[in-house]
Amino acid sequence: MTFLLSFTFTVKAQSFLSLDSCRALALANNKDLLISNEKINAAHYQRKAAFTNYLPNFSATGAYMRNQKEFSLLNNDQKAALSGLGTNLAVPFQQAAHEIVTAYPDLAPLISSLSGALPALDQAGNSLVDALRTDTRNVYAGAITLTQPLYMGGKIRAYNKITKYAEELAQEQHHGGMQEVIMSTDQAYWQVISLVNKKKLAEGYLKLLQQLDSDVEKMINEGVATKADGLSVRVKVNEAEMTLTKVEDGLSLARMLLCQLCGIDLSSPITLADENMEDIPLLTTDPHFDLSTAYENRPEIRSLELATQIYKQKVNVTRAEHLPSIALMGNYMVTNPSVFNSFENKFKGMWNVGVMVQIPIWHWGEGIYKTRAAKAEARIAQYQLQDAREKIELQVNQAAFKVKEAGKKLVMSSKNMEKAEENLRYATLGFKEGVIATSNVLEAQTAWLSAHSEKIDAQIDVKLTEIYLKKSLGTLK
C-alpha cells in the first residue's frame, strides 16, 4: 500500500510542470541538441588530431616477396669458366710445362706438383660459383620510419587554427539551437496557458447563456418574451458549445505538442504551474536596447565570424600546398637476404637519417588560381557576416516595436474588459427589470467574451514578445 501511494505521488509530481522544468526537459530530450553536442565532441577530437601533426610520426612497414627466379651476379659463360677452371688450364699448362722441363730439367718436380694442383682449381671455381649465388627467390624486408615535419608552408599551423575555430563554431551552433528550443518550448507552454484560460472563459460564457436561456424560457411561459427571443438565445448556446469543443480540442493538441517538445509520452496527463492563475504575471520589459549586445551575444553573428576566420585560414592552407616543404626522416631497415656481407640468408639491417625537401616548380598557375578561389570564399563569408548584422539590426528593432505594441494592446484590452463587464452588468440588470431586450443582452455577453479573449491574447503576446526580444538580443537563457 505504501509503495502504491508513493508511486502515485511520483506520477502526479512528474505531471506537474513549471516553465523551467519544461525548458529543462526539452533541452535534455531534443534530438537536434544531442546531435549538435556530438558535433562538439567530434570537433574537439579533430582539434586534438590536428595538433599531432606537429609531432614526429612513426610507421612500420613489412613485406615478403616470392620470386620465380633468383638474381645472378654471373652469367652462364662465367659460371662455366669458373666451374672448369682447372680443366681449361690443363692443356695450356702441359704445353708450357713441357717447354720448361725441356729447357730446365731441374724444374720437373715442381712442374709435376703444379700439375697435381689443377683439379683443386675446379673445386675452388665451383665453390666460388656457389658463394656468388644470391638465393633471392624468398625476399623479406622491413622498415621503421620516423618523419618529423620541419616546415610545411604554414599548413599545419593553419589547420590547427581551423579545427580550433570549428570547435568554437560547433559550440555556438549548439548554443543557438538551445535558444531555439527554449523559444519553441515557451511558445508551446504559453499557448497551453492561453487555451486553458480560454476554456475557462468559454465555460463561463456558456453558463451565462444557459442562465439566460433559462430566464428567457420562463419569460416565454409568462408571455413576456417571444419564441424568437428563445431561438436566438439557443442559437448562441449552440455556438458557445461548439466554441468550447474547439477550445478543448485545441488544448489537447497544444498539450501534445508540449509533451513532444519535452520528450514526454503524448498521452501523459500534464498540469502546468500557471494554469490556475487568473492574471498572468508580467515582467516590465525595457524596449530600449543596445545593438552591440546583440552583436556580442547572437550565436549567428559569432558563427559567421568564426566561419570568416576559417575561410581565411583555408587561404593559408591552399597557399601552403604550393610552397616548399621540409621534413626530417629517419629509417631502420632490415632485409633477408642481406647484402652487407655478400649475400646471406640472414636478417640484417642499418639505419639512415636524412632531410627531404619538396619544392613545387611549375604547375601552370594552379596554386595562384586555387588561392584566388579561396580568397573569394573568404570574401563571401565576410559579406554574409555584414548582411547578418544588418538583418539582426532590423530584427531587434522589430522585436522592440512588438514589445511596445503588445504593452499598448494589453492596456487597451484591460480597459475594454472593464467596460465590457460594466456593460454586461447593466444589460443583465436591465433584462431582469424588463427594460432591455434579449438581443442587447446577447450583444453585451458577446462583447464581454471578446474583451476577455483579447485580454488573454494580449497577456500572452506580452510574454512572447519578451521572449522574442531576448532571442533577438541573444540573451535568452
Coordinates of C-alpha atoms in Angstrom, one line a residue:
M1 CA 0.0 0.0 0.0
T2 CA 2.9 2.4 0.8
F3 CA 4.5 1.6 -2.5
L4 CA 1.3 2.3 -4.4
L5 CA 0.9 5.6 -2.7
S6 CA 4.5 6.6 -3.3
F7 CA 4.2 5.6 -7.0
T8 CA 1.0 7.6 -7.4
F9 CA 2.7 10.6 -5.8
T10 CA 5.6 10.3 -8.1
V11 CA 3.4 10.2 -11.2
K12 CA 1.5 13.2 -10.0
A13 CA 4.7 15.1 -9.3
Q14 CA 6.0 14.3 -12.7
S15 CA 2.9 15.5 -14.4
F16 CA 3.1 18.9 -12.7
L17 CA 5.4 21.1 -14.8
S18 CA 6.6 24.6 -14.5
L19 CA 8.1 26.7 -17.3
D20 CA 11.6 26.0 -16.0
S21 CA 11.0 22.2 -15.8
C22 CA 9.6 22.2 -19.4
R23 CA 12.7 24.0 -20.6
A24 CA 14.9 21.5 -18.8
L25 CA 13.1 18.5 -20.2
A26 CA 13.1 20.0 -23.7
L27 CA 16.8 20.7 -23.6
A28 CA 17.6 17.2 -22.3
N29 CA 15.5 15.4 -24.8
N30 CA 15.8 17.4 -28.0
K31 CA 17.5 15.2 -30.7
D32 CA 18.9 18.2 -32.6
L33 CA 20.7 19.3 -29.4
L34 CA 22.0 15.8 -28.8
I35 CA 23.4 15.8 -32.4
S36 CA 25.0 19.2 -32.0
N37 CA 26.6 18.1 -28.8
E38 CA 28.2 15.1 -30.6
K39 CA 29.4 17.6 -33.2
I40 CA 31.1 19.5 -30.5
N41 CA 32.8 16.2 -29.4
A42 CA 33.8 15.4 -33.0
A43 CA 35.3 18.9 -33.5
H44 CA 37.2 18.6 -30.2
Y45 CA 38.8 15.4 -31.2
Q46 CA 39.6 16.8 -34.7
R47 CA 41.4 19.7 -33.0
K48 CA 43.4 17.2 -30.9
A49 CA 44.2 15.2 -34.1
A50 CA 45.4 18.3 -35.9
F51 CA 47.8 19.1 -33.1
T52 CA 49.5 15.7 -33.6
N53 CA 50.8 17.0 -37.0
Y54 CA 53.4 19.0 -35.0
L55 CA 54.8 15.7 -33.5
P56 CA 57.0 13.1 -35.2
N57 CA 55.3 10.3 -37.0
F58 CA 56.4 6.7 -36.6
S59 CA 55.4 3.9 -39.0
A60 CA 56.4 0.3 -39.6
T61 CA 56.4 -1.5 -43.0
G62 CA 56.9 -5.2 -43.7
A63 CA 57.0 -7.1 -47.0
Y64 CA 57.5 -10.6 -48.3
M65 CA 58.0 -11.5 -52.0
R66 CA 58.4 -14.9 -53.7
N67 CA 60.4 -14.6 -57.0
Q68 CA 60.2 -17.2 -59.7
K69 CA 64.0 -16.9 -60.4
E70 CA 66.9 -15.7 -58.3
F71 CA 69.1 -12.8 -59.2
S72 CA 72.6 -13.9 -60.5
L73 CA 75.8 -11.9 -60.4
L74 CA 77.5 -14.1 -63.0
N75 CA 76.3 -15.0 -66.5
N76 CA 76.2 -18.6 -67.7
D77 CA 79.6 -18.4 -69.5
Q78 CA 81.3 -17.0 -66.4
K79 CA 79.8 -19.8 -64.3
A80 CA 81.1 -22.5 -66.7
A81 CA 84.5 -20.9 -66.9
L82 CA 84.8 -20.8 -63.1
S83 CA 83.5 -24.4 -62.7
G84 CA 86.0 -25.9 -65.2
L85 CA 88.9 -23.6 -64.3
G86 CA 91.4 -26.4 -63.7
T87 CA 90.4 -28.5 -66.7
N88 CA 90.5 -25.4 -69.0
L89 CA 94.1 -24.6 -67.8
A90 CA 95.4 -28.3 -68.2
V91 CA 96.3 -28.2 -71.9
P92 CA 98.0 -24.8 -71.9
F93 CA 99.8 -25.7 -68.7
Q94 CA 101.1 -29.0 -70.1
Q95 CA 102.4 -27.3 -73.2
A96 CA 104.1 -24.7 -71.2
A97 CA 105.4 -27.3 -68.6
H98 CA 106.9 -29.4 -71.5
E99 CA 108.8 -26.5 -72.8
I100 CA 110.0 -25.5 -69.3
V101 CA 111.1 -29.1 -68.4
T102 CA 113.0 -29.4 -71.8
A103 CA 114.8 -26.2 -71.1
Y104 CA 115.3 -26.7 -67.4
P105 CA 115.2 -30.4 -66.4
D106 CA 115.8 -29.5 -62.7
L107 CA 112.3 -27.9 -62.5
A108 CA 110.5 -31.2 -63.4
P109 CA 109.4 -32.0 -59.8
L110 CA 108.0 -28.5 -59.3
I111 CA 106.0 -28.7 -62.6
S112 CA 104.7 -32.1 -61.6
S113 CA 103.4 -30.8 -58.3
L114 CA 101.7 -27.9 -60.0
S115 CA 100.0 -30.3 -62.4
G116 CA 98.6 -32.2 -59.5
A117 CA 97.0 -28.9 -58.2
L118 CA 94.9 -28.3 -61.3
P119 CA 91.9 -30.5 -60.2
A120 CA 91.8 -28.4 -57.0
L121 CA 91.1 -25.3 -59.1
D122 CA 88.0 -26.9 -60.4
Q123 CA 86.8 -27.4 -56.8
A124 CA 87.7 -23.7 -56.0
G125 CA 85.8 -22.5 -59.0
N126 CA 82.7 -24.4 -58.0
S127 CA 83.0 -23.1 -54.5
L128 CA 83.3 -19.5 -55.9
V129 CA 80.2 -20.0 -58.0
D130 CA 78.2 -21.3 -55.0
A131 CA 79.5 -18.4 -52.9
L132 CA 78.2 -15.9 -55.5
R133 CA 74.7 -17.3 -55.5
T134 CA 72.2 -14.7 -54.3
D135 CA 69.2 -17.0 -53.5
T136 CA 66.8 -14.2 -53.8
R137 CA 63.7 -16.3 -54.5
N138 CA 62.4 -15.6 -51.0
V139 CA 62.8 -11.9 -50.1
Y140 CA 61.9 -10.4 -46.7
A141 CA 62.1 -6.7 -46.0
G142 CA 61.0 -4.4 -43.1
A143 CA 61.5 -0.8 -42.1
I144 CA 60.7 1.5 -39.2
T145 CA 60.4 5.1 -40.4
L146 CA 60.4 8.4 -38.4
T147 CA 59.1 11.6 -40.1
Q148 CA 59.3 15.0 -38.4
P149 CA 57.9 18.0 -40.3
L150 CA 60.2 21.0 -40.1
Y151 CA 58.4 23.4 -42.5
M152 CA 55.2 22.8 -44.4
G153 CA 54.5 26.3 -45.6
G154 CA 52.3 27.1 -42.6
K155 CA 49.8 24.4 -43.4
I156 CA 50.0 22.7 -40.0
R157 CA 49.5 25.9 -38.1
A158 CA 46.6 27.0 -40.3
Y159 CA 44.9 23.6 -40.0
N160 CA 45.2 23.8 -36.2
K161 CA 43.5 27.2 -36.2
I162 CA 40.8 25.9 -38.5
T163 CA 40.0 23.0 -36.1
K164 CA 40.0 25.4 -33.1
Y165 CA 37.6 27.7 -34.9
A166 CA 35.5 24.7 -35.9
E167 CA 35.1 23.6 -32.3
E168 CA 34.0 27.0 -31.3
L169 CA 31.6 27.1 -34.2
A170 CA 30.1 23.9 -33.1
Q171 CA 29.6 25.3 -29.6
E172 CA 28.0 28.4 -31.0
Q173 CA 25.6 26.4 -33.1
H174 CA 24.7 24.3 -30.1
H175 CA 24.0 27.5 -28.1
G176 CA 21.8 28.8 -30.9
G177 CA 20.0 25.5 -31.0
M178 CA 19.4 25.8 -27.3
Q179 CA 17.8 29.2 -27.7
E180 CA 15.6 27.9 -30.5
V181 CA 14.4 25.0 -28.3
I182 CA 13.8 27.4 -25.3
M183 CA 11.7 29.7 -27.5
S184 CA 9.7 26.8 -29.0
T185 CA 9.1 25.4 -25.5
D186 CA 8.0 28.8 -24.2
Q187 CA 5.6 29.3 -27.1
A188 CA 4.0 25.9 -26.6
Y189 CA 3.8 26.5 -22.8
W190 CA 2.1 29.8 -23.1
Q191 CA -0.1 28.5 -25.8
V192 CA -1.4 25.9 -23.4
I193 CA -1.9 28.6 -20.7
S194 CA -3.8 30.7 -23.2
L195 CA -6.1 27.9 -24.2
V196 CA -6.7 26.9 -20.6
N197 CA -7.9 30.4 -19.8
K198 CA -9.9 30.5 -23.0
K199 CA -11.5 27.2 -22.0
K200 CA -12.5 28.7 -18.6
L201 CA -13.8 31.7 -20.4
A202 CA -15.8 29.6 -22.9
E203 CA -17.3 27.6 -20.0
G204 CA -18.2 30.8 -18.2
Y205 CA -19.7 32.2 -21.3
L206 CA -21.7 29.0 -21.8
K207 CA -23.0 29.2 -18.3
L208 CA -24.1 32.8 -18.9
L209 CA -26.0 31.8 -22.0
Q210 CA -27.6 28.8 -20.3
Q211 CA -28.7 31.0 -17.4
L212 CA -30.1 33.5 -20.0
D213 CA -31.8 30.7 -21.9
S214 CA -33.5 29.5 -18.6
D215 CA -34.6 33.1 -17.9
V216 CA -36.0 33.6 -21.4
E217 CA -37.8 30.3 -21.2
K218 CA -39.5 31.4 -18.1
M219 CA -40.4 34.8 -19.7
I220 CA -41.9 33.0 -22.7
N221 CA -44.1 30.9 -20.4
E222 CA -45.2 34.1 -18.8
G223 CA -45.8 35.8 -22.1
V224 CA -43.2 38.5 -21.6
A225 CA -40.8 37.3 -24.3
T226 CA -41.3 35.7 -27.7
K227 CA -40.2 32.4 -29.1
A228 CA -37.9 34.3 -31.4
D229 CA -36.0 35.5 -28.4
G230 CA -35.7 32.0 -27.1
L231 CA -34.5 30.7 -30.5
S232 CA -31.9 33.5 -30.7
V233 CA -30.5 32.5 -27.2
R234 CA -30.5 28.8 -28.1
V235 CA -28.5 29.5 -31.3
K236 CA -25.9 31.4 -29.1
V237 CA -25.9 28.4 -26.7
N238 CA -25.1 26.0 -29.5
E239 CA -22.4 28.3 -30.8
A240 CA -20.9 28.5 -27.4
E241 CA -20.9 24.7 -27.0
M242 CA -19.1 24.4 -30.4
T243 CA -16.6 27.0 -29.4
L244 CA -16.0 25.2 -26.1
T245 CA -15.4 21.9 -28.1
K246 CA -13.0 23.6 -30.4
V247 CA -11.1 25.1 -27.5
E248 CA -10.9 21.7 -25.8
D249 CA -9.6 20.1 -28.9
G250 CA -7.1 22.8 -29.4
L251 CA -6.0 22.5 -25.8
S252 CA -5.5 18.7 -26.2
L253 CA -3.3 19.3 -29.3
A254 CA -1.3 22.0 -27.6
R255 CA -0.6 19.7 -24.6
M256 CA 0.5 17.0 -27.0
L257 CA 2.9 19.5 -28.7
L258 CA 4.4 20.5 -25.3
C259 CA 4.8 16.8 -24.4
Q260 CA 6.5 16.1 -27.6
L261 CA 8.9 19.0 -27.1
C262 CA 9.6 17.8 -23.5
G263 CA 10.2 14.2 -24.5
I264 CA 7.1 13.0 -22.6
D265 CA 4.6 10.5 -23.9
L266 CA 1.9 12.3 -25.8
S267 CA -0.9 10.6 -23.8
S268 CA 0.6 11.6 -20.5
P269 CA -1.7 13.9 -18.4
I270 CA 0.2 17.1 -17.6
T271 CA -0.7 20.1 -15.4
L272 CA 1.2 23.4 -15.8
A273 CA 2.1 25.6 -12.9
D274 CA 0.4 28.7 -14.4
E275 CA -2.9 27.1 -15.4
N276 CA -4.8 28.4 -12.3
M277 CA -3.6 32.0 -12.4
E278 CA -6.4 34.5 -13.0
D279 CA -3.9 37.1 -14.4
I280 CA -0.7 36.0 -16.0
P281 CA 2.2 37.7 -14.1
L282 CA 4.0 40.0 -16.5
L283 CA 7.5 41.5 -16.3
T284 CA 8.3 45.0 -17.2
T285 CA 10.5 44.7 -20.3
D286 CA 12.6 47.7 -21.3
P287 CA 12.1 48.1 -25.1
H288 CA 15.3 50.1 -25.3
F289 CA 18.3 48.0 -26.4
D290 CA 22.0 48.3 -27.4
L291 CA 22.8 46.7 -30.7
S292 CA 26.3 45.9 -29.5
T293 CA 24.7 43.4 -27.1
A294 CA 23.1 41.6 -29.9
Y295 CA 26.3 41.5 -31.9
E296 CA 28.2 40.1 -28.9
N297 CA 25.6 37.5 -27.9
R298 CA 23.9 36.3 -31.0
P299 CA 25.2 32.9 -31.9
E300 CA 24.6 33.6 -35.6
I301 CA 27.0 36.5 -35.6
R302 CA 29.6 34.6 -33.7
S303 CA 29.2 31.6 -36.0
L304 CA 29.7 33.8 -39.1
E305 CA 32.7 35.5 -37.5
L306 CA 34.2 32.1 -36.9
A307 CA 33.4 31.0 -40.4
T308 CA 35.2 34.1 -41.8
Q309 CA 38.3 33.1 -39.8
I310 CA 38.1 29.5 -41.0
Y311 CA 38.0 30.7 -44.7
K312 CA 40.9 33.0 -44.1
Q313 CA 42.9 30.0 -42.8
K314 CA 41.8 28.0 -45.8
V315 CA 43.6 30.6 -47.9
N316 CA 46.8 29.8 -46.0
V317 CA 46.3 26.1 -46.4
T318 CA 45.8 26.4 -50.1
R319 CA 48.8 28.7 -50.5
A320 CA 50.9 26.2 -48.4
E321 CA 50.2 23.4 -50.8
H322 CA 52.4 25.2 -53.4
L323 CA 55.2 26.3 -51.1
P324 CA 58.4 24.3 -50.3
S325 CA 58.1 21.7 -47.5
I326 CA 60.9 20.3 -45.4
A327 CA 60.9 17.2 -43.3
L328 CA 63.4 15.2 -41.2
M329 CA 63.4 11.5 -41.9
G330 CA 65.0 8.5 -40.2
N331 CA 64.8 4.8 -41.1
Y332 CA 65.9 1.5 -39.8
M333 CA 65.7 -1.2 -42.5
V334 CA 66.2 -4.9 -42.4
T335 CA 66.4 -7.4 -45.3
N336 CA 66.7 -11.1 -45.9
P337 CA 68.8 -11.9 -47.9
S338 CA 71.2 -9.3 -46.6
V339 CA 73.9 -7.8 -48.8
F340 CA 76.2 -6.4 -46.1
N341 CA 78.4 -9.5 -46.1
S342 CA 77.9 -10.7 -49.6
F343 CA 74.5 -12.4 -49.9
E344 CA 73.4 -14.1 -46.7
N345 CA 70.1 -15.6 -45.8
K346 CA 70.0 -13.7 -42.5
F347 CA 68.1 -10.6 -41.2
K348 CA 70.5 -7.7 -41.1
G349 CA 69.7 -4.0 -41.1
M350 CA 71.0 -0.5 -41.0
W351 CA 69.8 3.0 -40.0
N352 CA 69.8 6.2 -42.0
V353 CA 68.9 9.8 -41.4
G354 CA 68.2 12.5 -43.9
V355 CA 66.3 15.6 -44.8
M356 CA 63.6 15.6 -47.5
V357 CA 62.8 18.8 -49.4
Q358 CA 60.0 19.2 -51.9
I359 CA 59.8 22.3 -54.0
P360 CA 57.0 22.8 -56.5
I361 CA 58.5 24.3 -59.6
W362 CA 55.8 24.7 -62.3
H363 CA 52.1 23.8 -62.2
W364 CA 50.7 26.2 -64.8
G365 CA 49.4 28.7 -62.2
E366 CA 47.3 26.1 -60.3
G367 CA 48.4 27.4 -56.9
I368 CA 47.5 31.0 -57.9
Y369 CA 44.1 30.1 -59.1
K370 CA 43.3 28.0 -56.1
T371 CA 44.5 30.7 -53.7
R372 CA 42.3 33.3 -55.5
A373 CA 39.3 31.0 -55.3
A374 CA 39.9 30.6 -51.5
K375 CA 40.2 34.3 -51.1
A376 CA 36.8 34.7 -52.9
E377 CA 35.2 32.3 -50.5
A378 CA 36.6 34.3 -47.6
R379 CA 35.1 37.5 -49.0
I380 CA 31.7 35.7 -49.4
A381 CA 31.8 34.8 -45.7
Q382 CA 32.7 38.4 -44.9
Y383 CA 29.7 39.7 -46.9
Q384 CA 27.4 37.1 -45.2
L385 CA 28.5 38.5 -41.8
Q386 CA 27.8 42.1 -42.9
D387 CA 24.4 41.0 -44.2
A388 CA 23.6 39.2 -41.0
R389 CA 24.4 42.2 -38.9
E390 CA 22.0 44.3 -41.0
K391 CA 19.2 41.8 -40.7
I392 CA 19.8 41.4 -36.9
E393 CA 19.5 45.1 -36.5
L394 CA 16.2 45.1 -38.3
Q395 CA 15.0 42.0 -36.3
V396 CA 15.9 43.6 -33.0
N397 CA 14.1 46.8 -33.9
Q398 CA 11.0 44.8 -35.0
A399 CA 11.1 42.8 -31.7
A400 CA 11.3 46.0 -29.6
F401 CA 8.4 47.5 -31.6
K402 CA 6.3 44.4 -30.9
V403 CA 7.1 44.7 -27.2
K404 CA 5.8 48.3 -27.2
E405 CA 2.8 47.3 -29.3
A406 CA 1.9 44.3 -27.0
G407 CA 2.1 46.6 -23.9
K408 CA -0.3 49.1 -25.5
K409 CA -2.7 46.3 -26.5
L410 CA -2.7 44.9 -23.0
V411 CA -3.6 48.3 -21.6
M412 CA -6.3 48.8 -24.1
S413 CA -7.7 45.3 -23.7
S414 CA -7.8 45.7 -19.9
K415 CA -9.8 48.9 -20.3
N416 CA -12.1 47.2 -22.8
M417 CA -12.7 44.3 -20.5
E418 CA -13.7 46.7 -17.6
K419 CA -16.1 48.4 -19.9
A420 CA -17.5 45.1 -21.2
E421 CA -18.0 43.8 -17.7
E422 CA -19.8 47.0 -16.7
N423 CA -21.9 46.9 -19.9
L424 CA -22.8 43.2 -19.2
R425 CA -23.8 44.0 -15.6
Y426 CA -26.1 46.8 -16.7
A427 CA -27.6 44.7 -19.5
T428 CA -28.2 41.8 -17.2
L429 CA -29.8 44.1 -14.6
G430 CA -31.9 45.8 -17.3
F431 CA -33.0 42.5 -18.7
K432 CA -34.2 41.3 -15.3
E433 CA -36.1 44.6 -14.9
G434 CA -37.6 44.1 -18.4
V435 CA -36.3 47.3 -19.9
I436 CA -33.6 45.8 -22.1
A437 CA -34.3 43.4 -25.0
T438 CA -32.7 39.9 -25.2
S439 CA -30.7 40.9 -28.3
N440 CA -29.0 43.6 -26.2
V441 CA -28.0 41.1 -23.5
L442 CA -26.6 38.8 -26.2
E443 CA -24.6 41.6 -27.6
A444 CA -23.3 42.5 -24.2
Q445 CA -22.3 38.9 -23.5
T446 CA -20.6 38.6 -26.9
A447 CA -18.7 41.9 -26.2
W448 CA -17.7 40.5 -22.7
L449 CA -16.4 37.3 -24.3
S450 CA -14.5 39.2 -26.9
A451 CA -12.9 41.6 -24.4
H452 CA -11.8 38.7 -22.1
S453 CA -10.4 36.8 -25.1
E454 CA -8.5 39.9 -26.3
K455 CA -7.0 40.4 -22.8
I456 CA -5.8 36.8 -22.7
D457 CA -4.2 37.2 -26.1
A458 CA -2.6 40.5 -25.1
Q459 CA -1.1 38.9 -22.0
I460 CA 0.3 36.0 -24.0
D461 CA 1.6 38.4 -26.6
V462 CA 3.4 40.4 -23.9
K463 CA 5.0 37.2 -22.7
L464 CA 6.0 36.0 -26.2
T465 CA 7.3 39.4 -27.4
E466 CA 9.5 39.5 -24.3
I467 CA 10.9 36.1 -25.4
Y468 CA 11.3 37.3 -29.0
L469 CA 13.2 40.4 -27.9
K470 CA 15.6 38.4 -25.7
K471 CA 16.1 35.9 -28.5
S472 CA 16.9 38.7 -31.0
L473 CA 19.4 40.2 -28.4
G474 CA 20.9 36.8 -27.8
T475 CA 20.2 37.0 -24.0
L476 CA 17.6 34.2 -23.9
K477 CA 18.9 31.7 -21.3

